[in-house]
PDB file of C-alpha atoms in Angstrom:
ATOM      1  CA  MET A  20     -37.434 -67.640 -59.646  1.00 50.00           C
ATOM      2  CA  VAL A  21     -40.441 -68.981 -61.697  1.00 44.00           C
ATOM      3  CA  ALA A  22     -41.395 -71.500 -58.667  1.00 49.00           C
ATOM      4  CA  SER A  23     -41.222 -68.290 -56.571  1.00 49.00           C
ATOM      5  CA  LYS A  24     -43.550 -66.137 -58.568  1.00 45.00           C
ATOM      6  CA  ARG A  25     -45.983 -68.912 -58.887  1.00 50.00           C
ATOM      7  CA  LEU A  26     -45.982 -69.176 -55.230  1.00 49.00           C
ATOM      8  CA  VAL A  27     -47.026 -65.845 -55.161  1.00 46.00           C
ATOM      9  CA  VAL A  28     -49.787 -65.913 -57.816  1.00 46.00           C
ATOM     10  CA  SER A  29     -51.313 -69.056 -56.157  1.00 51.00           C
ATOM     11  CA  CYS A  30     -51.205 -67.186 -52.775  1.00 53.00           C
ATOM     12  CA  PHE A  31     -52.833 -64.197 -54.289  1.00 52.00           C
ATOM     13  CA  LEU A  32     -55.668 -66.390 -55.793  1.00 50.00           C
ATOM     14  CA  LEU A  33     -56.124 -67.879 -52.561  1.00 51.00           C
ATOM     15  CA  VAL A  34     -56.383 -64.714 -50.767  1.00 52.00           C
ATOM     16  CA  LEU A  35     -59.091 -63.464 -53.574  1.00 52.00           C
ATOM     17  CA  LEU A  36     -60.774 -67.110 -53.281  1.00 49.00           C
ATOM     18  CA  LEU A  37     -60.901 -66.556 -49.368  1.00 51.00           C
ATOM     19  CA  ALA A  38     -62.394 -63.236 -49.672  1.00 55.00           C
ATOM     20  CA  GLU A  39     -64.793 -63.998 -52.336  1.00 54.00           C
ATOM     21  CA  ALA A  40     -65.923 -67.081 -50.068  1.00 46.00           C
ATOM     22  CA  ASN A  41     -66.498 -64.740 -47.079  1.00 59.00           C
ATOM     23  CA  ALA A  42     -68.204 -62.152 -49.398  1.00 63.00           C
ATOM     24  CA  GLN A  43     -70.898 -64.757 -50.106  1.00 71.00           C
ATOM     25  CA  GLY A  44     -72.136 -64.814 -46.382  1.00 91.00           C
ATOM     26  CA  LEU A  45     -73.128 -61.030 -47.269  1.00 97.00           C
ATOM     27  CA  LYS A  46     -76.714 -60.010 -48.671  1.00 96.00           C
ATOM     28  CA  VAL A  47     -79.506 -57.448 -48.972  1.00 97.00           C
ATOM     29  CA  GLY A  48     -81.588 -57.326 -46.286  1.00 97.00           C
ATOM     30  CA  PHE A  49     -79.214 -59.474 -43.478  1.00 97.00           C
ATOM     31  CA  TYR A  50     -80.945 -58.182 -40.544  1.00 98.00           C
ATOM     32  CA  SER A  51     -84.606 -58.464 -42.061  1.00 97.00           C
ATOM     33  CA  LYS A  52     -85.602 -60.273 -39.114  1.00 97.00           C
ATOM     34  CA  THR A  53     -82.675 -60.144 -36.511  1.00 98.00           C
ATOM     35  CA  CYS A  54     -83.327 -56.484 -36.829  1.00 98.00           C
ATOM     36  CA  PRO A  55     -85.738 -55.362 -39.514  1.00 98.00           C
ATOM     37  CA  HIS A  56     -85.474 -51.645 -38.710  1.00 98.00           C
ATOM     38  CA  ALA A  57     -81.542 -51.350 -38.663  1.00 98.00           C
ATOM     39  CA  GLU A  58     -81.715 -49.460 -41.693  1.00 98.00           C
ATOM     40  CA  GLY A  59     -84.115 -46.768 -40.906  1.00 98.00           C
ATOM     41  CA  ILE A  60     -82.244 -46.492 -37.663  1.00 98.00           C
ATOM     42  CA  VAL A  61     -79.136 -45.703 -39.259  1.00 98.00           C
ATOM     43  CA  ARG A  62     -80.583 -43.311 -42.136  1.00 98.00           C
ATOM     44  CA  LYS A  63     -82.557 -41.252 -39.164  1.00 98.00           C
ATOM     45  CA  VAL A  64     -79.518 -40.794 -37.721  1.00 98.00           C
ATOM     46  CA  VAL A  65     -77.159 -39.920 -41.055  1.00 98.00           C
ATOM     47  CA  PHE A  66     -79.922 -37.879 -42.591  1.00 98.00           C
ATOM     48  CA  ALA A  67     -80.105 -35.653 -38.772  1.00 98.00           C
ATOM     49  CA  ALA A  68     -76.508 -35.235 -38.885  1.00 98.00           C
ATOM     50  CA  MET A  69     -76.077 -34.192 -42.756  1.00 97.00           C
ATOM     51  CA  LYS A  70     -78.876 -31.860 -42.220  1.00 96.00           C
ATOM     52  CA  LYS A  71     -76.341 -29.903 -39.717  1.00 96.00           C
ATOM     53  CA  ALA A  72     -73.219 -30.293 -41.306  1.00 95.00           C
ATOM     54  CA  PRO A  73     -73.551 -31.585 -45.064  1.00 93.00           C
ATOM     55  CA  THR A  74     -69.515 -31.227 -45.480  1.00 94.00           C
ATOM     56  CA  LEU A  75     -69.694 -34.694 -43.600  1.00 96.00           C
ATOM     57  CA  GLY A  76     -70.649 -36.572 -46.715  1.00 96.00           C
ATOM     58  CA  ALA A  77     -67.103 -36.740 -48.380  1.00 96.00           C
ATOM     59  CA  PRO A  78     -65.270 -37.783 -45.497  1.00 96.00           C
ATOM     60  CA  LEU A  79     -67.654 -40.440 -43.982  1.00 97.00           C
ATOM     61  CA  LEU A  80     -67.342 -41.989 -47.755  1.00 98.00           C
ATOM     62  CA  ARG A  81     -63.675 -41.501 -47.283  1.00 97.00           C
ATOM     63  CA  MET A  82     -63.894 -43.419 -44.170  1.00 98.00           C
ATOM     64  CA  PHE A  83     -65.763 -46.621 -45.793  1.00 98.00           C
ATOM     65  CA  PHE A  84     -63.010 -46.656 -48.586  1.00 98.00           C
ATOM     66  CA  HIS A  85     -60.145 -46.153 -45.879  1.00 98.00           C
ATOM     67  CA  ASP A  86     -61.958 -49.114 -44.034  1.00 98.00           C
ATOM     68  CA  CYS A  87     -62.010 -51.678 -46.774  1.00 98.00           C
ATOM     69  CA  PHE A  88     -58.560 -50.988 -48.290  1.00 98.00           C
ATOM     70  CA  VAL A  89     -56.650 -51.804 -44.906  1.00 98.00           C
ATOM     71  CA  ARG A  90     -57.474 -55.527 -44.081  1.00 97.00           C
ATOM     72  CA  GLY A  91     -60.880 -55.432 -45.659  1.00 98.00           C
ATOM     73  CA  CYS A  92     -64.172 -53.796 -44.616  1.00 98.00           C
ATOM     74  CA  ASP A  93     -64.062 -54.824 -41.021  1.00 98.00           C
ATOM     75  CA  GLY A  94     -64.503 -51.773 -39.343  1.00 98.00           C
ATOM     76  CA  SER A  95     -60.813 -51.461 -38.225  1.00 98.00           C
ATOM     77  CA  VAL A  96     -60.208 -47.543 -39.063  1.00 98.00           C
ATOM     78  CA  LEU A  97     -62.957 -47.034 -36.303  1.00 98.00           C
ATOM     79  CA  LEU A  98     -61.138 -48.553 -33.702  1.00 98.00           C
ATOM     80  CA  ASP A  99     -59.241 -45.970 -30.773  1.00 97.00           C
ATOM     81  CA  SER A 100     -55.481 -46.768 -29.628  1.00 95.00           C
ATOM     82  CA  SER A 101     -54.606 -45.848 -26.162  1.00 93.00           C
ATOM     83  CA  ASN A 102     -50.745 -45.226 -28.040  1.00 95.00           C
ATOM     84  CA  ASN A 103     -52.077 -44.014 -31.223  1.00 96.00           C
ATOM     85  CA  GLN A 104     -51.123 -46.788 -33.096  1.00 97.00           C
ATOM     86  CA  ALA A 105     -54.303 -47.666 -34.794  1.00 98.00           C
ATOM     87  CA  GLU A 106     -55.410 -46.991 -38.473  1.00 98.00           C
ATOM     88  CA  LYS A 107     -57.282 -43.698 -37.721  1.00 97.00           C
ATOM     89  CA  ASN A 108     -53.900 -42.288 -36.464  1.00 97.00           C
ATOM     90  CA  ALA A 109     -52.252 -42.889 -39.683  1.00 97.00           C
ATOM     91  CA  VAL A 110     -51.246 -39.435 -41.694  1.00 95.00           C
ATOM     92  CA  PRO A 111     -54.016 -40.640 -44.290  1.00 95.00           C
ATOM     93  CA  ASN A 112     -56.699 -40.858 -41.585  1.00 96.00           C
ATOM     94  CA  LEU A 113     -55.828 -37.814 -39.742  1.00 94.00           C
ATOM     95  CA  SER A 114     -58.816 -35.597 -41.840  1.00 92.00           C
ATOM     96  CA  LEU A 115     -61.397 -38.610 -41.330  1.00 96.00           C
ATOM     97  CA  ARG A 116     -64.185 -36.900 -39.578  1.00 96.00           C
ATOM     98  CA  GLY A 117     -68.007 -38.204 -38.645  1.00 97.00           C
ATOM     99  CA  PHE A 118     -66.920 -40.786 -36.262  1.00 98.00           C
ATOM    100  CA  GLY A 119     -69.565 -39.836 -34.066  1.00 98.00           C
ATOM    101  CA  ILE A 120     -72.119 -40.673 -36.347  1.00 98.00           C
ATOM    102  CA  ILE A 121     -70.894 -43.935 -36.254  1.00 98.00           C
ATOM    103  CA  ASP A 122     -71.313 -43.878 -32.537  1.00 98.00           C
ATOM    104  CA  ASP A 123     -74.835 -42.471 -32.492  1.00 98.00           C
ATOM    105  CA  SER A 124     -75.877 -44.863 -34.824  1.00 98.00           C
ATOM    106  CA  LYS A 125     -74.599 -48.084 -32.952  1.00 98.00           C
ATOM    107  CA  ALA A 126     -75.951 -46.513 -29.625  1.00 98.00           C
ATOM    108  CA  ALA A 127     -79.239 -45.853 -31.345  1.00 98.00           C
ATOM    109  CA  LEU A 128     -79.227 -49.637 -32.632  1.00 98.00           C
ATOM    110  CA  GLU A 129     -78.183 -51.341 -29.307  1.00 98.00           C
ATOM    111  CA  LYS A 130     -81.006 -49.963 -27.620  1.00 98.00           C
ATOM    112  CA  VAL A 131     -83.462 -51.820 -29.969  1.00 98.00           C
ATOM    113  CA  CYS A 132     -81.200 -55.000 -31.388  1.00 97.00           C
ATOM    114  CA  PRO A 133     -78.331 -55.208 -28.676  1.00 98.00           C
ATOM    115  CA  GLY A 134     -75.347 -57.408 -30.019  1.00 98.00           C
ATOM    116  CA  ILE A 135     -76.844 -58.028 -33.835  1.00 98.00           C
ATOM    117  CA  VAL A 136     -75.662 -55.042 -36.262  1.00 98.00           C
ATOM    118  CA  SER A 137     -72.082 -54.883 -36.923  1.00 98.00           C
ATOM    119  CA  CYS A 138     -69.871 -51.605 -36.860  1.00 98.00           C
ATOM    120  CA  SER A 139     -68.646 -52.432 -40.272  1.00 98.00           C
ATOM    121  CA  ASP A 140     -72.050 -52.977 -41.567  1.00 98.00           C
ATOM    122  CA  ILE A 141     -73.398 -49.708 -40.134  1.00 98.00           C
ATOM    123  CA  LEU A 142     -70.254 -48.047 -41.908  1.00 98.00           C
ATOM    124  CA  ALA A 143     -71.337 -49.285 -45.087  1.00 98.00           C
ATOM    125  CA  LEU A 144     -74.827 -47.851 -44.709  1.00 98.00           C
ATOM    126  CA  ILE A 145     -73.606 -44.509 -43.718  1.00 98.00           C
ATOM    127  CA  ALA A 146     -71.546 -44.125 -46.812  1.00 98.00           C
ATOM    128  CA  ARG A 147     -74.514 -45.006 -48.685  1.00 98.00           C
ATOM    129  CA  ASP A 148     -77.088 -42.970 -47.107  1.00 98.00           C
ATOM    130  CA  ALA A 149     -74.569 -39.869 -46.651  1.00 98.00           C
ATOM    131  CA  MET A 150     -74.789 -39.772 -50.498  1.00 97.00           C
ATOM    132  CA  VAL A 151     -78.650 -39.996 -50.447  1.00 97.00           C
ATOM    133  CA  ALA A 152     -78.688 -37.114 -48.176  1.00 96.00           C
ATOM    134  CA  LEU A 153     -76.699 -35.083 -50.656  1.00 95.00           C
ATOM    135  CA  GLU A 154     -79.212 -35.936 -53.577  1.00 94.00           C
ATOM    136  CA  GLY A 155     -76.782 -38.261 -54.847  1.00 96.00           C
ATOM    137  CA  PRO A 156     -76.874 -42.232 -55.646  1.00 97.00           C
ATOM    138  CA  SER A 157     -78.682 -44.879 -53.628  1.00 97.00           C
ATOM    139  CA  TRP A 158     -77.641 -48.798 -53.987  1.00 98.00           C
ATOM    140  CA  GLU A 159     -78.888 -51.795 -52.005  1.00 98.00           C
ATOM    141  CA  VAL A 160     -76.017 -52.327 -49.299  1.00 98.00           C
ATOM    142  CA  GLU A 161     -75.326 -55.552 -48.490  1.00 98.00           C
ATOM    143  CA  THR A 162     -74.921 -56.437 -45.277  1.00 98.00           C
ATOM    144  CA  GLY A 163     -73.487 -59.463 -42.945  1.00 98.00           C
ATOM    145  CA  ARG A 164     -70.359 -58.358 -41.807  1.00 98.00           C
ATOM    146  CA  ARG A 165     -68.869 -58.862 -38.780  1.00 98.00           C
ATOM    147  CA  ASP A 166     -66.019 -56.798 -37.280  1.00 98.00           C
ATOM    148  CA  GLY A 167     -62.224 -57.221 -37.081  1.00 98.00           C
ATOM    149  CA  ARG A 168     -60.375 -56.592 -33.562  1.00 98.00           C
ATOM    150  CA  VAL A 169     -57.105 -55.547 -34.837  1.00 97.00           C
ATOM    151  CA  SER A 170     -56.330 -51.991 -35.985  1.00 98.00           C
ATOM    152  CA  ASN A 171     -52.508 -51.309 -37.013  1.00 98.00           C
ATOM    153  CA  ILE A 172     -51.367 -48.045 -38.362  1.00 98.00           C
ATOM    154  CA  ASN A 173     -48.278 -49.858 -39.855  1.00 98.00           C
ATOM    155  CA  GLU A 174     -50.830 -51.808 -42.239  1.00 97.00           C
ATOM    156  CA  VAL A 175     -52.288 -48.461 -43.206  1.00 97.00           C
ATOM    157  CA  ASN A 176     -51.181 -48.168 -47.220  1.00 96.00           C
ATOM    158  CA  LEU A 177     -53.463 -46.568 -48.891  1.00 97.00           C
ATOM    159  CA  PRO A 178     -53.772 -45.220 -52.673  1.00 96.00           C
ATOM    160  CA  SER A 179     -52.322 -41.760 -52.560  1.00 95.00           C
ATOM    161  CA  PRO A 180     -53.323 -38.503 -54.310  1.00 95.00           C
ATOM    162  CA  PHE A 181     -49.523 -38.510 -55.766  1.00 95.00           C
ATOM    163  CA  ASP A 182     -50.111 -41.989 -57.665  1.00 97.00           C
ATOM    164  CA  ASN A 183     -49.425 -42.974 -61.308  1.00 97.00           C
ATOM    165  CA  ILE A 184     -51.948 -44.608 -63.399  1.00 98.00           C
ATOM    166  CA  ALA A 185     -50.048 -47.940 -63.058  1.00 98.00           C
ATOM    167  CA  LYS A 186     -49.674 -47.951 -59.109  1.00 98.00           C
ATOM    168  CA  LEU A 187     -53.630 -47.059 -58.934  1.00 98.00           C
ATOM    169  CA  ILE A 188     -54.650 -50.073 -61.349  1.00 98.00           C
ATOM    170  CA  THR A 189     -52.234 -52.270 -59.464  1.00 98.00           C
ATOM    171  CA  ASP A 190     -53.411 -51.425 -56.038  1.00 98.00           C
ATOM    172  CA  PHE A 191     -57.576 -51.689 -57.356  1.00 98.00           C
ATOM    173  CA  ARG A 192     -56.213 -54.889 -58.868  1.00 98.00           C
ATOM    174  CA  THR A 193     -55.024 -56.433 -55.307  1.00 97.00           C
ATOM    175  CA  LYS A 194     -58.524 -55.598 -53.904  1.00 97.00           C
ATOM    176  CA  GLY A 195     -60.498 -57.402 -56.825  1.00 97.00           C
ATOM    177  CA  LEU A 196     -61.433 -53.845 -58.480  1.00 98.00           C
ATOM    178  CA  ASN A 197     -60.859 -53.200 -61.905  1.00 98.00           C
ATOM    179  CA  GLU A 198     -60.041 -49.889 -64.026  1.00 98.00           C
ATOM    180  CA  LYS A 199     -63.693 -48.853 -64.397  1.00 98.00           C
ATOM    181  CA  ASP A 200     -63.994 -49.252 -60.525  1.00 98.00           C
ATOM    182  CA  LEU A 201     -60.903 -47.068 -60.281  1.00 98.00           C
ATOM    183  CA  VAL A 202     -62.513 -44.290 -62.324  1.00 98.00           C
ATOM    184  CA  ILE A 203     -65.890 -44.672 -61.021  1.00 98.00           C
ATOM    185  CA  LEU A 204     -64.535 -44.675 -56.993  1.00 98.00           C
ATOM    186  CA  SER A 205     -62.488 -41.527 -57.809  1.00 98.00           C
ATOM    187  CA  GLY A 206     -65.519 -39.968 -58.972  1.00 97.00           C
ATOM    188  CA  GLY A 207     -66.503 -39.675 -55.361  1.00 97.00           C
ATOM    189  CA  HIS A 208     -63.960 -36.452 -55.628  1.00 96.00           C
ATOM    190  CA  THR A 209     -66.953 -34.870 -56.995  1.00 95.00           C
ATOM    191  CA  ILE A 210     -67.937 -33.937 -53.243  1.00 96.00           C
ATOM    192  CA  GLY A 211     -65.197 -32.355 -50.854  1.00 91.00           C
ATOM    193  CA  MET A 212     -62.070 -30.676 -49.976  1.00 93.00           C
ATOM    194  CA  GLY A 213     -58.307 -31.106 -50.490  1.00 93.00           C
ATOM    195  CA  HIS A 214     -55.795 -28.547 -48.901  1.00 93.00           C
ATOM    196  CA  CYS A 215     -52.569 -26.814 -50.487  1.00 95.00           C
ATOM    197  CA  PRO A 216     -49.884 -29.095 -49.175  1.00 94.00           C
ATOM    198  CA  LEU A 217     -51.391 -31.996 -51.426  1.00 93.00           C
ATOM    199  CA  MET A 218     -50.510 -29.713 -54.528  1.00 93.00           C
ATOM    200  CA  THR A 219     -47.630 -27.664 -53.742  1.00 94.00           C
ATOM    201  CA  ASN A 220     -44.701 -29.918 -55.655  1.00 93.00           C
ATOM    202  CA  ARG A 221     -47.468 -30.255 -58.584  1.00 95.00           C
ATOM    203  CA  LEU A 222     -47.647 -26.053 -58.790  1.00 96.00           C
ATOM    204  CA  TYR A 223     -44.229 -25.269 -57.943  1.00 96.00           C
ATOM    205  CA  ASN A 224     -41.653 -28.144 -57.786  1.00 93.00           C
ATOM    206  CA  PHE A 225     -43.017 -30.851 -60.130  1.00 94.00           C
ATOM    207  CA  THR A 226     -39.545 -32.093 -61.200  1.00 92.00           C
ATOM    208  CA  GLY A 227     -37.265 -30.411 -58.832  1.00 91.00           C
ATOM    209  CA  ARG A 228     -36.626 -27.891 -61.051  1.00 90.00           C
ATOM    210  CA  GLY A 229     -39.205 -25.085 -59.533  1.00 91.00           C
ATOM    211  CA  ASP A 230     -41.627 -26.327 -62.610  1.00 92.00           C
ATOM    212  CA  SER A 231     -45.221 -27.287 -62.573  1.00 93.00           C
ATOM    213  CA  ASP A 232     -47.049 -30.397 -63.796  1.00 95.00           C
ATOM    214  CA  PRO A 233     -47.645 -29.976 -67.540  1.00 94.00           C
ATOM    215  CA  SER A 234     -50.784 -32.220 -67.581  1.00 94.00           C
ATOM    216  CA  LEU A 235     -52.374 -29.580 -65.524  1.00 96.00           C
ATOM    217  CA  ASP A 236     -54.439 -27.151 -67.347  1.00 96.00           C
ATOM    218  CA  SER A 237     -52.426 -23.752 -67.388  1.00 95.00           C
ATOM    219  CA  GLU A 238     -55.154 -21.375 -66.170  1.00 96.00           C
ATOM    220  CA  TYR A 239     -56.379 -23.750 -63.841  1.00 96.00           C
ATOM    221  CA  ALA A 240     -52.743 -24.001 -62.231  1.00 95.00           C
ATOM    222  CA  ALA A 241     -52.695 -20.271 -62.251  1.00 95.00           C
ATOM    223  CA  ASN A 242     -55.844 -19.701 -60.188  1.00 95.00           C
ATOM    224  CA  LEU A 243     -54.480 -22.705 -57.864  1.00 96.00           C
ATOM    225  CA  ARG A 244     -51.380 -20.807 -57.541  1.00 96.00           C
ATOM    226  CA  LYS A 245     -53.514 -17.587 -56.475  1.00 96.00           C
ATOM    227  CA  LYS A 246     -55.157 -19.729 -53.399  1.00 96.00           C
ATOM    228  CA  CYS A 247     -51.966 -21.916 -52.535  1.00 96.00           C
ATOM    229  CA  LYS A 248     -48.598 -19.755 -51.815  1.00 95.00           C
ATOM    230  CA  PRO A 249     -45.584 -22.228 -51.741  1.00 94.00           C
ATOM    231  CA  THR A 250     -45.941 -22.269 -47.913  1.00 94.00           C
ATOM    232  CA  ASP A 251     -49.480 -22.779 -47.404  1.00 95.00           C
ATOM    233  CA  THR A 252     -50.433 -25.795 -45.160  1.00 92.00           C
ATOM    234  CA  THR A 253     -53.905 -25.096 -44.479  1.00 93.00           C
ATOM    235  CA  THR A 254     -56.054 -23.628 -47.194  1.00 96.00           C
ATOM    236  CA  ALA A 255     -58.924 -25.709 -48.383  1.00 94.00           C
ATOM    237  CA  LEU A 256     -59.527 -26.654 -52.125  1.00 95.00           C
ATOM    238  CA  GLU A 257     -62.815 -27.611 -54.077  1.00 93.00           C
ATOM    239  CA  MET A 258     -62.267 -30.936 -55.417  1.00 94.00           C
ATOM    240  CA  ASP A 259     -64.749 -30.650 -57.746  1.00 93.00           C
ATOM    241  CA  PRO A 260     -64.910 -26.424 -58.388  1.00 91.00           C
ATOM    242  CA  GLY A 261     -68.162 -24.835 -58.335  1.00 87.00           C
ATOM    243  CA  SER A 262     -69.974 -28.306 -57.281  1.00 87.00           C
ATOM    244  CA  PHE A 263     -68.280 -30.012 -54.593  1.00 87.00           C
ATOM    245  CA  LYS A 264     -71.166 -29.810 -52.352  1.00 88.00           C
ATOM    246  CA  THR A 265     -73.116 -31.520 -55.277  1.00 90.00           C
ATOM    247  CA  PHE A 266     -72.599 -35.276 -56.607  1.00 93.00           C
ATOM    248  CA  ASP A 267     -72.604 -35.173 -60.088  1.00 93.00           C
ATOM    249  CA  VAL A 268     -70.627 -35.762 -63.301  1.00 94.00           C
ATOM    250  CA  SER A 269     -68.874 -32.456 -63.191  1.00 95.00           C
ATOM    251  CA  TYR A 270     -65.591 -34.145 -61.807  1.00 96.00           C
ATOM    252  CA  PHE A 271     -65.197 -36.193 -64.882  1.00 97.00           C
ATOM    253  CA  LYS A 272     -65.469 -33.258 -67.022  1.00 96.00           C
ATOM    254  CA  LEU A 273     -62.929 -31.318 -65.031  1.00 97.00           C
ATOM    255  CA  VAL A 274     -60.607 -34.204 -65.470  1.00 97.00           C
ATOM    256  CA  ALA A 275     -61.293 -34.559 -69.290  1.00 97.00           C
ATOM    257  CA  LYS A 276     -60.077 -30.757 -69.344  1.00 97.00           C
ATOM    258  CA  ARG A 277     -56.918 -31.335 -67.156  1.00 97.00           C
ATOM    259  CA  ARG A 278     -58.444 -29.883 -64.222  1.00 96.00           C
ATOM    260  CA  GLY A 279     -58.505 -32.677 -61.775  1.00 96.00           C
ATOM    261  CA  LEU A 280     -57.192 -31.272 -58.568  1.00 96.00           C
ATOM    262  CA  PHE A 281     -54.730 -34.471 -57.678  1.00 96.00           C
ATOM    263  CA  GLN A 282     -51.990 -36.180 -59.657  1.00 96.00           C
ATOM    264  CA  SER A 283     -54.126 -39.306 -59.392  1.00 97.00           C
ATOM    265  CA  ASP A 284     -57.096 -37.844 -60.794  1.00 97.00           C
ATOM    266  CA  ALA A 285     -54.875 -36.496 -64.100  1.00 97.00           C
ATOM    267  CA  ALA A 286     -53.653 -39.860 -64.196  1.00 98.00           C
ATOM    268  CA  LEU A 287     -57.028 -41.206 -65.177  1.00 98.00           C
ATOM    269  CA  LEU A 288     -56.204 -40.124 -68.712  1.00 98.00           C
ATOM    270  CA  ASP A 289     -52.813 -41.704 -68.819  1.00 98.00           C
ATOM    271  CA  ASN A 290     -54.548 -45.467 -69.603  1.00 98.00           C
ATOM    272  CA  SER A 291     -56.746 -46.011 -72.473  1.00 98.00           C
ATOM    273  CA  LYS A 292     -59.066 -48.144 -70.382  1.00 98.00           C
ATOM    274  CA  THR A 293     -59.529 -45.380 -67.676  1.00 98.00           C
ATOM    275  CA  ARG A 294     -59.609 -42.357 -69.964  1.00 97.00           C
ATOM    276  CA  ALA A 295     -62.269 -44.013 -71.999  1.00 97.00           C
ATOM    277  CA  TYR A 296     -64.402 -44.497 -68.936  1.00 97.00           C
ATOM    278  CA  VAL A 297     -63.274 -40.633 -68.123  1.00 97.00           C
ATOM    279  CA  LEU A 298     -64.885 -39.475 -70.972  1.00 96.00           C
ATOM    280  CA  GLN A 299     -67.956 -41.891 -70.917  1.00 95.00           C
ATOM    281  CA  GLN A 300     -68.406 -40.599 -67.351  1.00 94.00           C
ATOM    282  CA  ALA A 301     -68.260 -36.958 -68.759  1.00 93.00           C
ATOM    283  CA  ARG A 302     -70.763 -37.451 -71.433  1.00 89.00           C
ATOM    284  CA  GLY A 303     -73.503 -39.952 -69.931  1.00 75.00           C
ATOM    285  CA  SER A 304     -75.882 -40.870 -67.409  1.00 75.00           C
ATOM    286  CA  THR A 305     -74.549 -43.897 -65.860  1.00 94.00           C
ATOM    287  CA  PHE A 306     -72.475 -42.400 -63.496  1.00 96.00           C
ATOM    288  CA  PHE A 307     -75.033 -42.943 -60.273  1.00 96.00           C
ATOM    289  CA  HIS A 308     -76.005 -46.321 -61.202  1.00 97.00           C
ATOM    290  CA  ASP A 309     -72.211 -47.298 -61.840  1.00 97.00           C
ATOM    291  CA  PHE A 310     -71.143 -45.935 -58.564  1.00 98.00           C
ATOM    292  CA  GLY A 311     -73.407 -47.901 -56.415  1.00 98.00           C
ATOM    293  CA  VAL A 312     -72.404 -51.238 -58.432  1.00 98.00           C
ATOM    294  CA  SER A 313     -68.654 -50.316 -57.370  1.00 98.00           C
ATOM    295  CA  MET A 314     -69.412 -49.575 -53.995  1.00 98.00           C
ATOM    296  CA  VAL A 315     -70.974 -52.981 -53.401  1.00 98.00           C
ATOM    297  CA  LYS A 316     -67.969 -54.692 -55.126  1.00 98.00           C
ATOM    298  CA  MET A 317     -65.424 -52.466 -52.696  1.00 98.00           C
ATOM    299  CA  GLY A 318     -67.866 -53.421 -49.853  1.00 98.00           C
ATOM    300  CA  ARG A 319     -67.045 -57.349 -50.370  1.00 97.00           C
ATOM    301  CA  ILE A 320     -63.246 -56.589 -49.823  1.00 98.00           C
ATOM    302  CA  GLY A 321     -61.847 -58.898 -47.268  1.00 97.00           C
ATOM    303  CA  VAL A 322     -65.073 -59.165 -45.013  1.00 97.00           C
ATOM    304  CA  LEU A 323     -65.505 -61.062 -42.011  1.00 97.00           C
ATOM    305  CA  THR A 324     -68.396 -63.187 -41.894  1.00 97.00           C
ATOM    306  CA  GLY A 325     -70.154 -66.074 -40.236  1.00 95.00           C
ATOM    307  CA  ARG A 326     -68.312 -66.994 -37.198  1.00 94.00           C
ATOM    308  CA  THR A 327     -65.256 -64.763 -38.076  1.00 96.00           C
ATOM    309  CA  GLY A 328     -64.517 -61.586 -36.126  1.00 97.00           C
ATOM    310  CA  GLU A 329     -67.291 -60.272 -33.548  1.00 98.00           C
ATOM    311  CA  ILE A 330     -69.916 -58.090 -33.687  1.00 98.00           C
ATOM    312  CA  ARG A 331     -68.466 -54.992 -31.059  1.00 98.00           C
ATOM    313  CA  LYS A 332     -70.814 -53.465 -28.580  1.00 97.00           C
ATOM    314  CA  MET A 333     -69.131 -49.853 -29.105  1.00 98.00           C
ATOM    315  CA  CYS A 334     -67.282 -49.148 -32.426  1.00 98.00           C
ATOM    316  CA  ARG A 335     -64.461 -47.755 -31.265  1.00 98.00           C
ATOM    317  CA  VAL A 336     -63.233 -50.561 -29.109  1.00 97.00           C
ATOM    318  CA  PRO A 337     -62.883 -54.403 -29.443  1.00 97.00           C
ATOM    319  CA  ASN A 338     -64.863 -56.468 -27.087  1.00 96.00           C
TER     320      ASN A 338
END
């Protein structure tokens, strides 16, 4: 039993070391010589799209998160499947939007620098530029990723809006992210929408006895019940009511008041470290900086660099 535990720990450490070694192949300005206008080209596409549809910001940010947490940041979430068995066909990914922005960015880059810029790097750049377009944080994006060739619906096992704090911390730690990263990246819920089905049990049948989640502010719960009836499967809810189009700290202020939309938001108050970070962010002015730091860390998860992977010609299909 002890030997098997040691083997598991050794394998986990080996995975982390390999991931760190690959991440060392990333750097800011990776394309400065091979495609010096790469970031500007992507930014132009993103800003034009966001001007027409600013609500794409949240799905694009979530797309990068969902990519990195499955097989690492290798662009596997972008791949299509002829039999609907790719990552994008998994239930948590069905609400992702903005794939056309990745396609447009890739097409623009291929005209100038064919075969140079990876789709995984394009997605990383787009996640940053979409936040800038919303007057949110900016950060230096490390590039140099290469694209994966595999995308499997059965490998999609993402942190869930129903998770408790122990599960969330474990999921993030396996990706090399700590409690602070968990809180900061959860702050991405300051923009975007959720939907009633994700709230039904929390509002109407939390423990199977027709009750609501006691961790949810009662006044907020009453307002949500007015919007979400038990059988409602379509109504959209602002994840950061009154500020869902603006990247700001109001999300943390709401969570501190027990008004986080999802169970995973409320769970951030159930651990001393994560609770302290929530309260700190609600009071302070470091969110933009901290968000950039955590995004860079997340962008290093399981990357392919050097000669591993490939540079796709089209982001929806491997070469």
